[in-house]
Amino acid sequence: MWLFNSSIGRKVVMSVTGLALILFLTFHCCMNIVALFSGEAYNMICELLGANWYAVVATMGLAVLALIHIVYAFILTAQNRKARGDNRYDIATTVNAGKVEWASKNMLVLGIIILLGLILHLYNFWYNMMFAELFPSIHYDPAPADGFGKIVNTFGNPLFVVLYVIWLVAIWFHLTHGFWSAFQTLGASGKVWLNRWKIIGFIYTTLLMLGFLVVVLAFAFGCAPSLCCGATCA
């Protein structure tokens, strides 16, 4: 099948899975912002998205999307390196001097940082929440359903805060390039719309990552409204 056997087909798969993951990140960001204002409301969402059959199925589907995206990213990177060798950016640099994006040239490095951050995030939250509910014999503190407590604990650790900030910056670089590139691959951009998608992607991904970053820093500095309980944060 051309989607799996051709370079263009693989890029299409990368684009579709990438856009699907961006939609998930949007939902995840909205969910995290709830934690800024109400720990109780956030835990209600965590309970709704706990180890229920539909949540487990959705998680498995999301994992498949992420795995396909990651595997295809490595395959396409290896193909590009093999085809172009060490001088794979010489033509672009000569013809469009200064126009080759840093993110475009370092997508593999960014991808590795994102993957390592994802592993850390899965350990801090998924493993201690949904996995914990699936295997209740293992003791967890806070309790699996206390997602708010896990946010407080995680971002109360300065090391985790630094690692999450680095992770979010890497995702931002990855998405600012990947967003418009996906639409270009899918044929939804021409000479006019290419620049428009770049602007839309920059604004969208910047707001998205700022949403995540605000949550991390608000809990790191103890200034989330949900922590204040009516008092003024220091």
JSON list of C-alpha atoms in Angstrom, two decimals:
[
{"chain": "A", "resi": 1, "resn": "MET", "atom": "CA", "xyz": [0.00, 0.00, 0.00]},
{"chain": "A", "resi": 2, "resn": "TRP", "atom": "CA", "xyz": [1.41, 3.42, -1.01]},
{"chain": "A", "resi": 3, "resn": "LEU", "atom": "CA", "xyz": [0.77, 4.91, 2.46]},
{"chain": "A", "resi": 4, "resn": "PHE", "atom": "CA", "xyz": [3.35, 2.56, 3.89]},
{"chain": "A", "resi": 5, "resn": "ASN", "atom": "CA", "xyz": [5.65, 1.79, 0.95]},
{"chain": "A", "resi": 6, "resn": "SER", "atom": "CA", "xyz": [6.32, 5.25, -0.51]},
{"chain": "A", "resi": 7, "resn": "SER", "atom": "CA", "xyz": [8.04, 8.28, 0.96]},
{"chain": "A", "resi": 8, "resn": "ILE", "atom": "CA", "xyz": [5.04, 10.49, 0.18]},
{"chain": "A", "resi": 9, "resn": "GLY", "atom": "CA", "xyz": [2.69, 7.98, 1.78]},
{"chain": "A", "resi": 10, "resn": "ARG", "atom": "CA", "xyz": [4.78, 7.91, 4.95]},
{"chain": "A", "resi": 11, "resn": "LYS", "atom": "CA", "xyz": [4.74, 11.71, 5.07]},
{"chain": "A", "resi": 12, "resn": "VAL", "atom": "CA", "xyz": [0.94, 11.64, 4.78]},
{"chain": "A", "resi": 13, "resn": "VAL", "atom": "CA", "xyz": [0.74, 9.20, 7.70]},
{"chain": "A", "resi": 14, "resn": "MET", "atom": "CA", "xyz": [3.12, 11.43, 9.68]},
{"chain": "A", "resi": 15, "resn": "SER", "atom": "CA", "xyz": [0.96, 14.49, 8.92]},
{"chain": "A", "resi": 16, "resn": "VAL", "atom": "CA", "xyz": [-2.37, 12.86, 9.86]},
{"chain": "A", "resi": 17, "resn": "THR", "atom": "CA", "xyz": [-1.05, 11.35, 13.09]},
{"chain": "A", "resi": 18, "resn": "GLY", "atom": "CA", "xyz": [0.70, 14.61, 13.94]},
{"chain": "A", "resi": 19, "resn": "LEU", "atom": "CA", "xyz": [-2.47, 16.67, 13.54]},
{"chain": "A", "resi": 20, "resn": "ALA", "atom": "CA", "xyz": [-4.39, 14.11, 15.60]},
{"chain": "A", "resi": 21, "resn": "LEU", "atom": "CA", "xyz": [-1.82, 14.42, 18.38]},
{"chain": "A", "resi": 22, "resn": "ILE", "atom": "CA", "xyz": [-2.09, 18.22, 18.26]},
{"chain": "A", "resi": 23, "resn": "LEU", "atom": "CA", "xyz": [-5.85, 17.87, 18.83]},
{"chain": "A", "resi": 24, "resn": "PHE", "atom": "CA", "xyz": [-5.14, 15.66, 21.84]},
{"chain": "A", "resi": 25, "resn": "LEU", "atom": "CA", "xyz": [-2.65, 18.20, 23.19]},
{"chain": "A", "resi": 26, "resn": "THR", "atom": "CA", "xyz": [-5.34, 20.87, 22.86]},
{"chain": "A", "resi": 27, "resn": "PHE", "atom": "CA", "xyz": [-7.75, 18.79, 24.94]},
{"chain": "A", "resi": 28, "resn": "HIS", "atom": "CA", "xyz": [-5.00, 17.99, 27.45]},
{"chain": "A", "resi": 29, "resn": "CYS", "atom": "CA", "xyz": [-4.12, 21.68, 27.80]},
{"chain": "A", "resi": 30, "resn": "CYS", "atom": "CA", "xyz": [-7.75, 22.63, 28.45]},
{"chain": "A", "resi": 31, "resn": "MET", "atom": "CA", "xyz": [-7.95, 19.89, 31.06]},
{"chain": "A", "resi": 32, "resn": "ASN", "atom": "CA", "xyz": [-4.76, 21.12, 32.77]},
{"chain": "A", "resi": 33, "resn": "ILE", "atom": "CA", "xyz": [-6.03, 24.70, 32.90]},
{"chain": "A", "resi": 34, "resn": "VAL", "atom": "CA", "xyz": [-9.00, 23.47, 34.94]},
{"chain": "A", "resi": 35, "resn": "ALA", "atom": "CA", "xyz": [-6.49, 22.43, 37.63]},
{"chain": "A", "resi": 36, "resn": "LEU", "atom": "CA", "xyz": [-5.43, 26.07, 37.97]},
{"chain": "A", "resi": 37, "resn": "PHE", "atom": "CA", "xyz": [-8.85, 27.02, 39.30]},
{"chain": "A", "resi": 38, "resn": "SER", "atom": "CA", "xyz": [-10.30, 23.93, 40.97]},
{"chain": "A", "resi": 39, "resn": "GLY", "atom": "CA", "xyz": [-8.61, 20.80, 42.24]},
{"chain": "A", "resi": 40, "resn": "GLU", "atom": "CA", "xyz": [-12.01, 19.20, 42.79]},
{"chain": "A", "resi": 41, "resn": "ALA", "atom": "CA", "xyz": [-13.11, 19.84, 39.20]},
{"chain": "A", "resi": 42, "resn": "TYR", "atom": "CA", "xyz": [-9.81, 18.51, 37.89]},
{"chain": "A", "resi": 43, "resn": "ASN", "atom": "CA", "xyz": [-10.15, 15.32, 39.92]},
{"chain": "A", "resi": 44, "resn": "MET", "atom": "CA", "xyz": [-13.70, 14.89, 38.59]},
{"chain": "A", "resi": 45, "resn": "ILE", "atom": "CA", "xyz": [-12.25, 14.91, 35.07]},
{"chain": "A", "resi": 46, "resn": "CYS", "atom": "CA", "xyz": [-9.54, 12.46, 36.15]},
{"chain": "A", "resi": 47, "resn": "GLU", "atom": "CA", "xyz": [-12.22, 10.15, 37.54]},
{"chain": "A", "resi": 48, "resn": "LEU", "atom": "CA", "xyz": [-14.20, 10.41, 34.31]},
{"chain": "A", "resi": 49, "resn": "LEU", "atom": "CA", "xyz": [-11.06, 9.58, 32.31]},
{"chain": "A", "resi": 50, "resn": "GLY", "atom": "CA", "xyz": [-9.83, 6.93, 34.71]},
{"chain": "A", "resi": 51, "resn": "ALA", "atom": "CA", "xyz": [-9.59, 3.20, 34.07]},
{"chain": "A", "resi": 52, "resn": "ASN", "atom": "CA", "xyz": [-12.98, 3.04, 32.35]},
{"chain": "A", "resi": 53, "resn": "TRP", "atom": "CA", "xyz": [-13.25, 0.90, 29.24]},
{"chain": "A", "resi": 54, "resn": "TYR", "atom": "CA", "xyz": [-13.67, 3.89, 26.94]},
{"chain": "A", "resi": 55, "resn": "ALA", "atom": "CA", "xyz": [-10.72, 5.70, 28.50]},
{"chain": "A", "resi": 56, "resn": "VAL", "atom": "CA", "xyz": [-8.54, 2.60, 28.17]},
{"chain": "A", "resi": 57, "resn": "VAL", "atom": "CA", "xyz": [-9.55, 2.17, 24.52]},
{"chain": "A", "resi": 58, "resn": "ALA", "atom": "CA", "xyz": [-8.87, 5.86, 23.83]},
{"chain": "A", "resi": 59, "resn": "THR", "atom": "CA", "xyz": [-5.49, 5.59, 25.54]},
{"chain": "A", "resi": 60, "resn": "MET", "atom": "CA", "xyz": [-4.56, 2.56, 23.44]},
{"chain": "A", "resi": 61, "resn": "GLY", "atom": "CA", "xyz": [-5.62, 4.42, 20.29]},
{"chain": "A", "resi": 62, "resn": "LEU", "atom": "CA", "xyz": [-3.56, 7.43, 21.31]},
{"chain": "A", "resi": 63, "resn": "ALA", "atom": "CA", "xyz": [-0.57, 5.20, 22.02]},
{"chain": "A", "resi": 64, "resn": "VAL", "atom": "CA", "xyz": [-0.85, 3.65, 18.55]},
{"chain": "A", "resi": 65, "resn": "LEU", "atom": "CA", "xyz": [-0.97, 7.11, 16.94]},
{"chain": "A", "resi": 66, "resn": "ALA", "atom": "CA", "xyz": [2.08, 8.26, 18.90]},
{"chain": "A", "resi": 67, "resn": "LEU", "atom": "CA", "xyz": [3.99, 5.06, 18.14]},
{"chain": "A", "resi": 68, "resn": "ILE", "atom": "CA", "xyz": [3.26, 5.30, 14.40]},
{"chain": "A", "resi": 69, "resn": "HIS", "atom": "CA", "xyz": [4.29, 8.96, 14.39]},
{"chain": "A", "resi": 70, "resn": "ILE", "atom": "CA", "xyz": [7.56, 8.22, 16.19]},
{"chain": "A", "resi": 71, "resn": "VAL", "atom": "CA", "xyz": [8.47, 5.17, 14.08]},
{"chain": "A", "resi": 72, "resn": "TYR", "atom": "CA", "xyz": [7.73, 6.96, 10.82]},
{"chain": "A", "resi": 73, "resn": "ALA", "atom": "CA", "xyz": [9.73, 9.98, 11.98]},
{"chain": "A", "resi": 74, "resn": "PHE", "atom": "CA", "xyz": [12.82, 7.80, 12.43]},
{"chain": "A", "resi": 75, "resn": "ILE", "atom": "CA", "xyz": [12.22, 6.01, 9.11]},
{"chain": "A", "resi": 76, "resn": "LEU", "atom": "CA", "xyz": [11.86, 9.27, 7.16]},
{"chain": "A", "resi": 77, "resn": "THR", "atom": "CA", "xyz": [14.88, 10.81, 8.89]},
{"chain": "A", "resi": 78, "resn": "ALA", "atom": "CA", "xyz": [17.00, 7.78, 8.03]},
{"chain": "A", "resi": 79, "resn": "GLN", "atom": "CA", "xyz": [15.79, 7.91, 4.41]},
{"chain": "A", "resi": 80, "resn": "ASN", "atom": "CA", "xyz": [16.60, 11.61, 4.11]},
{"chain": "A", "resi": 81, "resn": "ARG", "atom": "CA", "xyz": [20.06, 11.17, 5.57]},
{"chain": "A", "resi": 82, "resn": "LYS", "atom": "CA", "xyz": [20.78, 8.24, 3.28]},
{"chain": "A", "resi": 83, "resn": "ALA", "atom": "CA", "xyz": [19.51, 10.08, 0.19]},
{"chain": "A", "resi": 84, "resn": "ARG", "atom": "CA", "xyz": [21.21, 13.40, 0.84]},
{"chain": "A", "resi": 85, "resn": "GLY", "atom": "CA", "xyz": [24.20, 12.44, 2.95]},
{"chain": "A", "resi": 86, "resn": "ASP", "atom": "CA", "xyz": [26.04, 14.98, 5.10]},
{"chain": "A", "resi": 87, "resn": "ASN", "atom": "CA", "xyz": [25.27, 17.82, 2.68]},
{"chain": "A", "resi": 88, "resn": "ARG", "atom": "CA", "xyz": [21.48, 17.43, 2.85]},
{"chain": "A", "resi": 89, "resn": "TYR", "atom": "CA", "xyz": [20.97, 21.16, 3.52]},
{"chain": "A", "resi": 90, "resn": "ASP", "atom": "CA", "xyz": [23.52, 22.57, 1.06]},
{"chain": "A", "resi": 91, "resn": "ILE", "atom": "CA", "xyz": [20.99, 23.11, -1.75]},
{"chain": "A", "resi": 92, "resn": "ALA", "atom": "CA", "xyz": [18.44, 24.72, 0.55]},
{"chain": "A", "resi": 93, "resn": "THR", "atom": "CA", "xyz": [21.13, 26.93, 2.08]},
{"chain": "A", "resi": 94, "resn": "THR", "atom": "CA", "xyz": [22.42, 28.01, -1.32]},
{"chain": "A", "resi": 95, "resn": "VAL", "atom": "CA", "xyz": [19.05, 28.71, -2.93]},
{"chain": "A", "resi": 96, "resn": "ASN", "atom": "CA", "xyz": [17.22, 30.04, 0.14]},
{"chain": "A", "resi": 97, "resn": "ALA", "atom": "CA", "xyz": [19.97, 31.31, 2.35]},
{"chain": "A", "resi": 98, "resn": "GLY", "atom": "CA", "xyz": [18.78, 31.73, 5.91]},
{"chain": "A", "resi": 99, "resn": "LYS", "atom": "CA", "xyz": [15.33, 30.32, 5.16]},
{"chain": "A", "resi": 100, "resn": "VAL", "atom": "CA", "xyz": [15.90, 26.78, 6.43]},
{"chain": "A", "resi": 101, "resn": "GLU", "atom": "CA", "xyz": [14.29, 26.69, 9.87]},
{"chain": "A", "resi": 102, "resn": "TRP", "atom": "CA", "xyz": [16.35, 25.55, 12.82]},
{"chain": "A", "resi": 103, "resn": "ALA", "atom": "CA", "xyz": [13.50, 23.24, 13.86]},
{"chain": "A", "resi": 104, "resn": "SER", "atom": "CA", "xyz": [13.43, 21.70, 10.38]},
{"chain": "A", "resi": 105, "resn": "LYS", "atom": "CA", "xyz": [17.13, 20.86, 10.58]},
{"chain": "A", "resi": 106, "resn": "ASN", "atom": "CA", "xyz": [16.87, 19.45, 14.10]},
{"chain": "A", "resi": 107, "resn": "MET", "atom": "CA", "xyz": [13.58, 17.55, 14.09]},
{"chain": "A", "resi": 108, "resn": "LEU", "atom": "CA", "xyz": [15.33, 14.31, 15.09]},
{"chain": "A", "resi": 109, "resn": "VAL", "atom": "CA", "xyz": [17.01, 15.92, 18.12]},
{"chain": "A", "resi": 110, "resn": "LEU", "atom": "CA", "xyz": [13.75, 17.60, 19.10]},
{"chain": "A", "resi": 111, "resn": "GLY", "atom": "CA", "xyz": [11.93, 14.29, 18.63]},
{"chain": "A", "resi": 112, "resn": "ILE", "atom": "CA", "xyz": [14.33, 12.49, 20.97]},
{"chain": "A", "resi": 113, "resn": "ILE", "atom": "CA", "xyz": [13.93, 15.19, 23.65]},
{"chain": "A", "resi": 114, "resn": "ILE", "atom": "CA", "xyz": [10.14, 14.99, 23.26]},
{"chain": "A", "resi": 115, "resn": "LEU", "atom": "CA", "xyz": [10.22, 11.19, 23.52]},
{"chain": "A", "resi": 116, "resn": "LEU", "atom": "CA", "xyz": [12.31, 11.30, 26.72]},
{"chain": "A", "resi": 117, "resn": "GLY", "atom": "CA", "xyz": [9.95, 13.91, 28.15]},
{"chain": "A", "resi": 118, "resn": "LEU", "atom": "CA", "xyz": [6.98, 11.77, 27.21]},
{"chain": "A", "resi": 119, "resn": "ILE", "atom": "CA", "xyz": [8.45, 8.81, 29.10]},
{"chain": "A", "resi": 120, "resn": "LEU", "atom": "CA", "xyz": [8.93, 11.02, 32.17]},
{"chain": "A", "resi": 121, "resn": "HIS", "atom": "CA", "xyz": [5.37, 12.37, 31.87]},
{"chain": "A", "resi": 122, "resn": "LEU", "atom": "CA", "xyz": [3.88, 8.89, 31.49]},
{"chain": "A", "resi": 123, "resn": "TYR", "atom": "CA", "xyz": [5.72, 7.78, 34.63]},
{"chain": "A", "resi": 124, "resn": "ASN", "atom": "CA", "xyz": [4.66, 10.81, 36.68]},
{"chain": "A", "resi": 125, "resn": "PHE", "atom": "CA", "xyz": [1.00, 10.72, 35.68]},
{"chain": "A", "resi": 126, "resn": "TRP", "atom": "CA", "xyz": [-0.27, 7.82, 33.54]},
{"chain": "A", "resi": 127, "resn": "TYR", "atom": "CA", "xyz": [1.66, 5.15, 35.45]},
{"chain": "A", "resi": 128, "resn": "ASN", "atom": "CA", "xyz": [0.58, 6.59, 38.80]},
{"chain": "A", "resi": 129, "resn": "MET", "atom": "CA", "xyz": [-3.04, 7.12, 37.74]},
{"chain": "A", "resi": 130, "resn": "MET", "atom": "CA", "xyz": [-4.63, 4.92, 35.06]},
{"chain": "A", "resi": 131, "resn": "PHE", "atom": "CA", "xyz": [-2.08, 2.10, 35.44]},
{"chain": "A", "resi": 132, "resn": "ALA", "atom": "CA", "xyz": [-2.51, 2.31, 39.21]},
{"chain": "A", "resi": 133, "resn": "GLU", "atom": "CA", "xyz": [-6.29, 1.91, 38.84]},
{"chain": "A", "resi": 134, "resn": "LEU", "atom": "CA", "xyz": [-5.83, -1.08, 36.56]},
{"chain": "A", "resi": 135, "resn": "PHE", "atom": "CA", "xyz": [-3.55, -2.72, 39.14]},
{"chain": "A", "resi": 136, "resn": "PRO", "atom": "CA", "xyz": [-4.90, -1.55, 42.52]},
{"chain": "A", "resi": 137, "resn": "SER", "atom": "CA", "xyz": [-2.77, -3.99, 44.50]},
{"chain": "A", "resi": 138, "resn": "ILE", "atom": "CA", "xyz": [0.17, -1.59, 44.09]},
{"chain": "A", "resi": 139, "resn": "HIS", "atom": "CA", "xyz": [0.31, 1.23, 46.66]},
{"chain": "A", "resi": 140, "resn": "TYR", "atom": "CA", "xyz": [0.43, 4.79, 45.32]},
{"chain": "A", "resi": 141, "resn": "ASP", "atom": "CA", "xyz": [0.61, 8.11, 47.13]},
{"chain": "A", "resi": 142, "resn": "PRO", "atom": "CA", "xyz": [-1.33, 10.26, 46.37]},
{"chain": "A", "resi": 143, "resn": "ALA", "atom": "CA", "xyz": [-4.18, 7.95, 45.43]},
{"chain": "A", "resi": 144, "resn": "PRO", "atom": "CA", "xyz": [-4.57, 7.22, 41.69]},
{"chain": "A", "resi": 145, "resn": "ALA", "atom": "CA", "xyz": [-7.71, 9.38, 41.37]},
{"chain": "A", "resi": 146, "resn": "ASP", "atom": "CA", "xyz": [-6.01, 12.37, 43.00]},
{"chain": "A", "resi": 147, "resn": "GLY", "atom": "CA", "xyz": [-4.62, 13.88, 39.82]},
{"chain": "A", "resi": 148, "resn": "PHE", "atom": "CA", "xyz": [-4.53, 17.31, 41.43]},
{"chain": "A", "resi": 149, "resn": "GLY", "atom": "CA", "xyz": [-2.31, 15.97, 44.20]},
{"chain": "A", "resi": 150, "resn": "LYS", "atom": "CA", "xyz": [0.05, 14.50, 41.62]},
{"chain": "A", "resi": 151, "resn": "ILE", "atom": "CA", "xyz": [0.31, 17.86, 39.85]},
{"chain": "A", "resi": 152, "resn": "VAL", "atom": "CA", "xyz": [1.16, 19.54, 43.16]},
{"chain": "A", "resi": 153, "resn": "ASN", "atom": "CA", "xyz": [3.78, 16.89, 44.01]},
{"chain": "A", "resi": 154, "resn": "THR", "atom": "CA", "xyz": [5.34, 16.80, 40.55]},
{"chain": "A", "resi": 155, "resn": "PHE", "atom": "CA", "xyz": [5.73, 20.54, 40.06]},
{"chain": "A", "resi": 156, "resn": "GLY", "atom": "CA", "xyz": [6.76, 21.02, 43.66]},
{"chain": "A", "resi": 157, "resn": "ASN", "atom": "CA", "xyz": [10.01, 19.35, 42.59]},
{"chain": "A", "resi": 158, "resn": "PRO", "atom": "CA", "xyz": [12.38, 21.94, 40.97]},
{"chain": "A", "resi": 159, "resn": "LEU", "atom": "CA", "xyz": [14.11, 19.26, 38.89]},
{"chain": "A", "resi": 160, "resn": "PHE", "atom": "CA", "xyz": [10.83, 18.17, 37.31]},
{"chain": "A", "resi": 161, "resn": "VAL", "atom": "CA", "xyz": [9.92, 21.80, 36.64]},
{"chain": "A", "resi": 162, "resn": "VAL", "atom": "CA", "xyz": [13.16, 22.38, 34.72]},
{"chain": "A", "resi": 163, "resn": "LEU", "atom": "CA", "xyz": [12.75, 19.13, 32.76]},
{"chain": "A", "resi": 164, "resn": "TYR", "atom": "CA", "xyz": [9.14, 19.94, 31.88]},
{"chain": "A", "resi": 165, "resn": "VAL", "atom": "CA", "xyz": [10.06, 23.46, 30.71]},
{"chain": "A", "resi": 166, "resn": "ILE", "atom": "CA", "xyz": [12.77, 22.01, 28.44]},
{"chain": "A", "resi": 167, "resn": "TRP", "atom": "CA", "xyz": [10.25, 19.45, 27.16]},
{"chain": "A", "resi": 168, "resn": "LEU", "atom": "CA", "xyz": [7.63, 22.09, 26.40]},
{"chain": "A", "resi": 169, "resn": "VAL", "atom": "CA", "xyz": [10.15, 24.27, 24.55]},
{"chain": "A", "resi": 170, "resn": "ALA", "atom": "CA", "xyz": [11.16, 21.25, 22.43]},
{"chain": "A", "resi": 171, "resn": "ILE", "atom": "CA", "xyz": [7.50, 20.51, 21.66]},
{"chain": "A", "resi": 172, "resn": "TRP", "atom": "CA", "xyz": [6.98, 24.15, 20.66]},
{"chain": "A", "resi": 173, "resn": "PHE", "atom": "CA", "xyz": [9.85, 24.03, 18.17]},
{"chain": "A", "resi": 174, "resn": "HIS", "atom": "CA", "xyz": [8.61, 20.69, 16.85]},
{"chain": "A", "resi": 175, "resn": "LEU", "atom": "CA", "xyz": [5.02, 21.89, 16.40]},
{"chain": "A", "resi": 176, "resn": "THR", "atom": "CA", "xyz": [5.80, 25.28, 14.86]},
{"chain": "A", "resi": 177, "resn": "HIS", "atom": "CA", "xyz": [7.44, 23.40, 11.99]},
{"chain": "A", "resi": 178, "resn": "GLY", "atom": "CA", "xyz": [5.24, 20.31, 12.00]},
{"chain": "A", "resi": 179, "resn": "PHE", "atom": "CA", "xyz": [1.94, 22.23, 11.94]},
{"chain": "A", "resi": 180, "resn": "TRP", "atom": "CA", "xyz": [2.38, 23.95, 8.57]},
{"chain": "A", "resi": 181, "resn": "SER", "atom": "CA", "xyz": [4.42, 21.07, 7.17]},
{"chain": "A", "resi": 182, "resn": "ALA", "atom": "CA", "xyz": [1.50, 18.70, 7.77]},
{"chain": "A", "resi": 183, "resn": "PHE", "atom": "CA", "xyz": [-0.91, 20.90, 5.81]},
{"chain": "A", "resi": 184, "resn": "GLN", "atom": "CA", "xyz": [1.65, 21.29, 3.05]},
{"chain": "A", "resi": 185, "resn": "THR", "atom": "CA", "xyz": [2.04, 17.50, 2.79]},
{"chain": "A", "resi": 186, "resn": "LEU", "atom": "CA", "xyz": [-1.73, 17.05, 2.67]},
{"chain": "A", "resi": 187, "resn": "GLY", "atom": "CA", "xyz": [-1.96, 19.52, -0.20]},
{"chain": "A", "resi": 188, "resn": "ALA", "atom": "CA", "xyz": [-3.87, 22.14, 1.77]},
{"chain": "A", "resi": 189, "resn": "SER", "atom": "CA", "xyz": [-1.40, 24.94, 1.14]},
{"chain": "A", "resi": 190, "resn": "GLY", "atom": "CA", "xyz": [-0.18, 26.78, -1.94]},
{"chain": "A", "resi": 191, "resn": "LYS", "atom": "CA", "xyz": [2.07, 29.79, -2.27]},
{"chain": "A", "resi": 192, "resn": "VAL", "atom": "CA", "xyz": [-0.41, 31.98, -0.42]},
{"chain": "A", "resi": 193, "resn": "TRP", "atom": "CA", "xyz": [-1.63, 29.53, 2.21]},
{"chain": "A", "resi": 194, "resn": "LEU", "atom": "CA", "xyz": [1.83, 28.22, 3.09]},
{"chain": "A", "resi": 195, "resn": "ASN", "atom": "CA", "xyz": [2.71, 31.51, 4.82]},
{"chain": "A", "resi": 196, "resn": "ARG", "atom": "CA", "xyz": [-0.76, 31.67, 6.34]},
{"chain": "A", "resi": 197, "resn": "TRP", "atom": "CA", "xyz": [-0.41, 28.18, 7.82]},
{"chain": "A", "resi": 198, "resn": "LYS", "atom": "CA", "xyz": [2.99, 29.17, 9.21]},
{"chain": "A", "resi": 199, "resn": "ILE", "atom": "CA", "xyz": [1.46, 32.18, 10.97]},
{"chain": "A", "resi": 200, "resn": "ILE", "atom": "CA", "xyz": [-1.59, 30.21, 12.18]},
{"chain": "A", "resi": 201, "resn": "GLY", "atom": "CA", "xyz": [0.64, 27.37, 13.36]},
{"chain": "A", "resi": 202, "resn": "PHE", "atom": "CA", "xyz": [2.99, 29.73, 15.19]},
{"chain": "A", "resi": 203, "resn": "ILE", "atom": "CA", "xyz": [0.14, 31.47, 17.02]},
{"chain": "A", "resi": 204, "resn": "TYR", "atom": "CA", "xyz": [-1.75, 28.26, 17.79]},
{"chain": "A", "resi": 205, "resn": "THR", "atom": "CA", "xyz": [1.22, 26.27, 19.05]},
{"chain": "A", "resi": 206, "resn": "THR", "atom": "CA", "xyz": [2.56, 29.22, 21.04]},
{"chain": "A", "resi": 207, "resn": "LEU", "atom": "CA", "xyz": [-0.76, 29.65, 22.85]},
{"chain": "A", "resi": 208, "resn": "LEU", "atom": "CA", "xyz": [-0.98, 25.89, 23.36]},
{"chain": "A", "resi": 209, "resn": "MET", "atom": "CA", "xyz": [2.47, 25.59, 24.90]},
{"chain": "A", "resi": 210, "resn": "LEU", "atom": "CA", "xyz": [1.95, 28.73, 26.97]},
{"chain": "A", "resi": 211, "resn": "GLY", "atom": "CA", "xyz": [-1.13, 27.06, 28.44]},
{"chain": "A", "resi": 212, "resn": "PHE", "atom": "CA", "xyz": [0.96, 24.08, 29.56]},
{"chain": "A", "resi": 213, "resn": "LEU", "atom": "CA", "xyz": [3.79, 26.32, 30.76]},
{"chain": "A", "resi": 214, "resn": "VAL", "atom": "CA", "xyz": [1.50, 28.50, 32.86]},
{"chain": "A", "resi": 215, "resn": "VAL", "atom": "CA", "xyz": [0.24, 25.41, 34.69]},
{"chain": "A", "resi": 216, "resn": "VAL", "atom": "CA", "xyz": [3.76, 24.16, 35.38]},
{"chain": "A", "resi": 217, "resn": "LEU", "atom": "CA", "xyz": [5.03, 27.53, 36.66]},
{"chain": "A", "resi": 218, "resn": "ALA", "atom": "CA", "xyz": [1.86, 28.35, 38.61]},
{"chain": "A", "resi": 219, "resn": "PHE", "atom": "CA", "xyz": [2.19, 25.16, 40.64]},
{"chain": "A", "resi": 220, "resn": "ALA", "atom": "CA", "xyz": [5.97, 25.46, 40.84]},
{"chain": "A", "resi": 221, "resn": "PHE", "atom": "CA", "xyz": [5.67, 28.89, 42.50]},
{"chain": "A", "resi": 222, "resn": "GLY", "atom": "CA", "xyz": [2.51, 28.02, 44.44]},
{"chain": "A", "resi": 223, "resn": "CYS", "atom": "CA", "xyz": [0.42, 30.69, 42.70]},
{"chain": "A", "resi": 224, "resn": "ALA", "atom": "CA", "xyz": [-2.30, 28.59, 41.12]},
{"chain": "A", "resi": 225, "resn": "PRO", "atom": "CA", "xyz": [-5.68, 30.02, 42.24]},
{"chain": "A", "resi": 226, "resn": "SER", "atom": "CA", "xyz": [-6.74, 26.48, 43.19]},
{"chain": "A", "resi": 227, "resn": "LEU", "atom": "CA", "xyz": [-3.93, 26.45, 45.79]},
{"chain": "A", "resi": 228, "resn": "CYS", "atom": "CA", "xyz": [-4.78, 29.81, 47.29]},
{"chain": "A", "resi": 229, "resn": "CYS", "atom": "CA", "xyz": [-8.19, 28.92, 48.70]},
{"chain": "A", "resi": 230, "resn": "GLY", "atom": "CA", "xyz": [-9.26, 32.54, 48.63]},
{"chain": "A", "resi": 231, "resn": "ALA", "atom": "CA", "xyz": [-5.99, 33.87, 49.99]},
{"chain": "A", "resi": 232, "resn": "THR", "atom": "CA", "xyz": [-3.64, 36.14, 48.06]},
{"chain": "A", "resi": 233, "resn": "CYS", "atom": "CA", "xyz": [-0.67, 34.29, 46.58]},
{"chain": "A", "resi": 234, "resn": "ALA", "atom": "CA", "xyz": [2.72, 35.47, 47.64]}
]
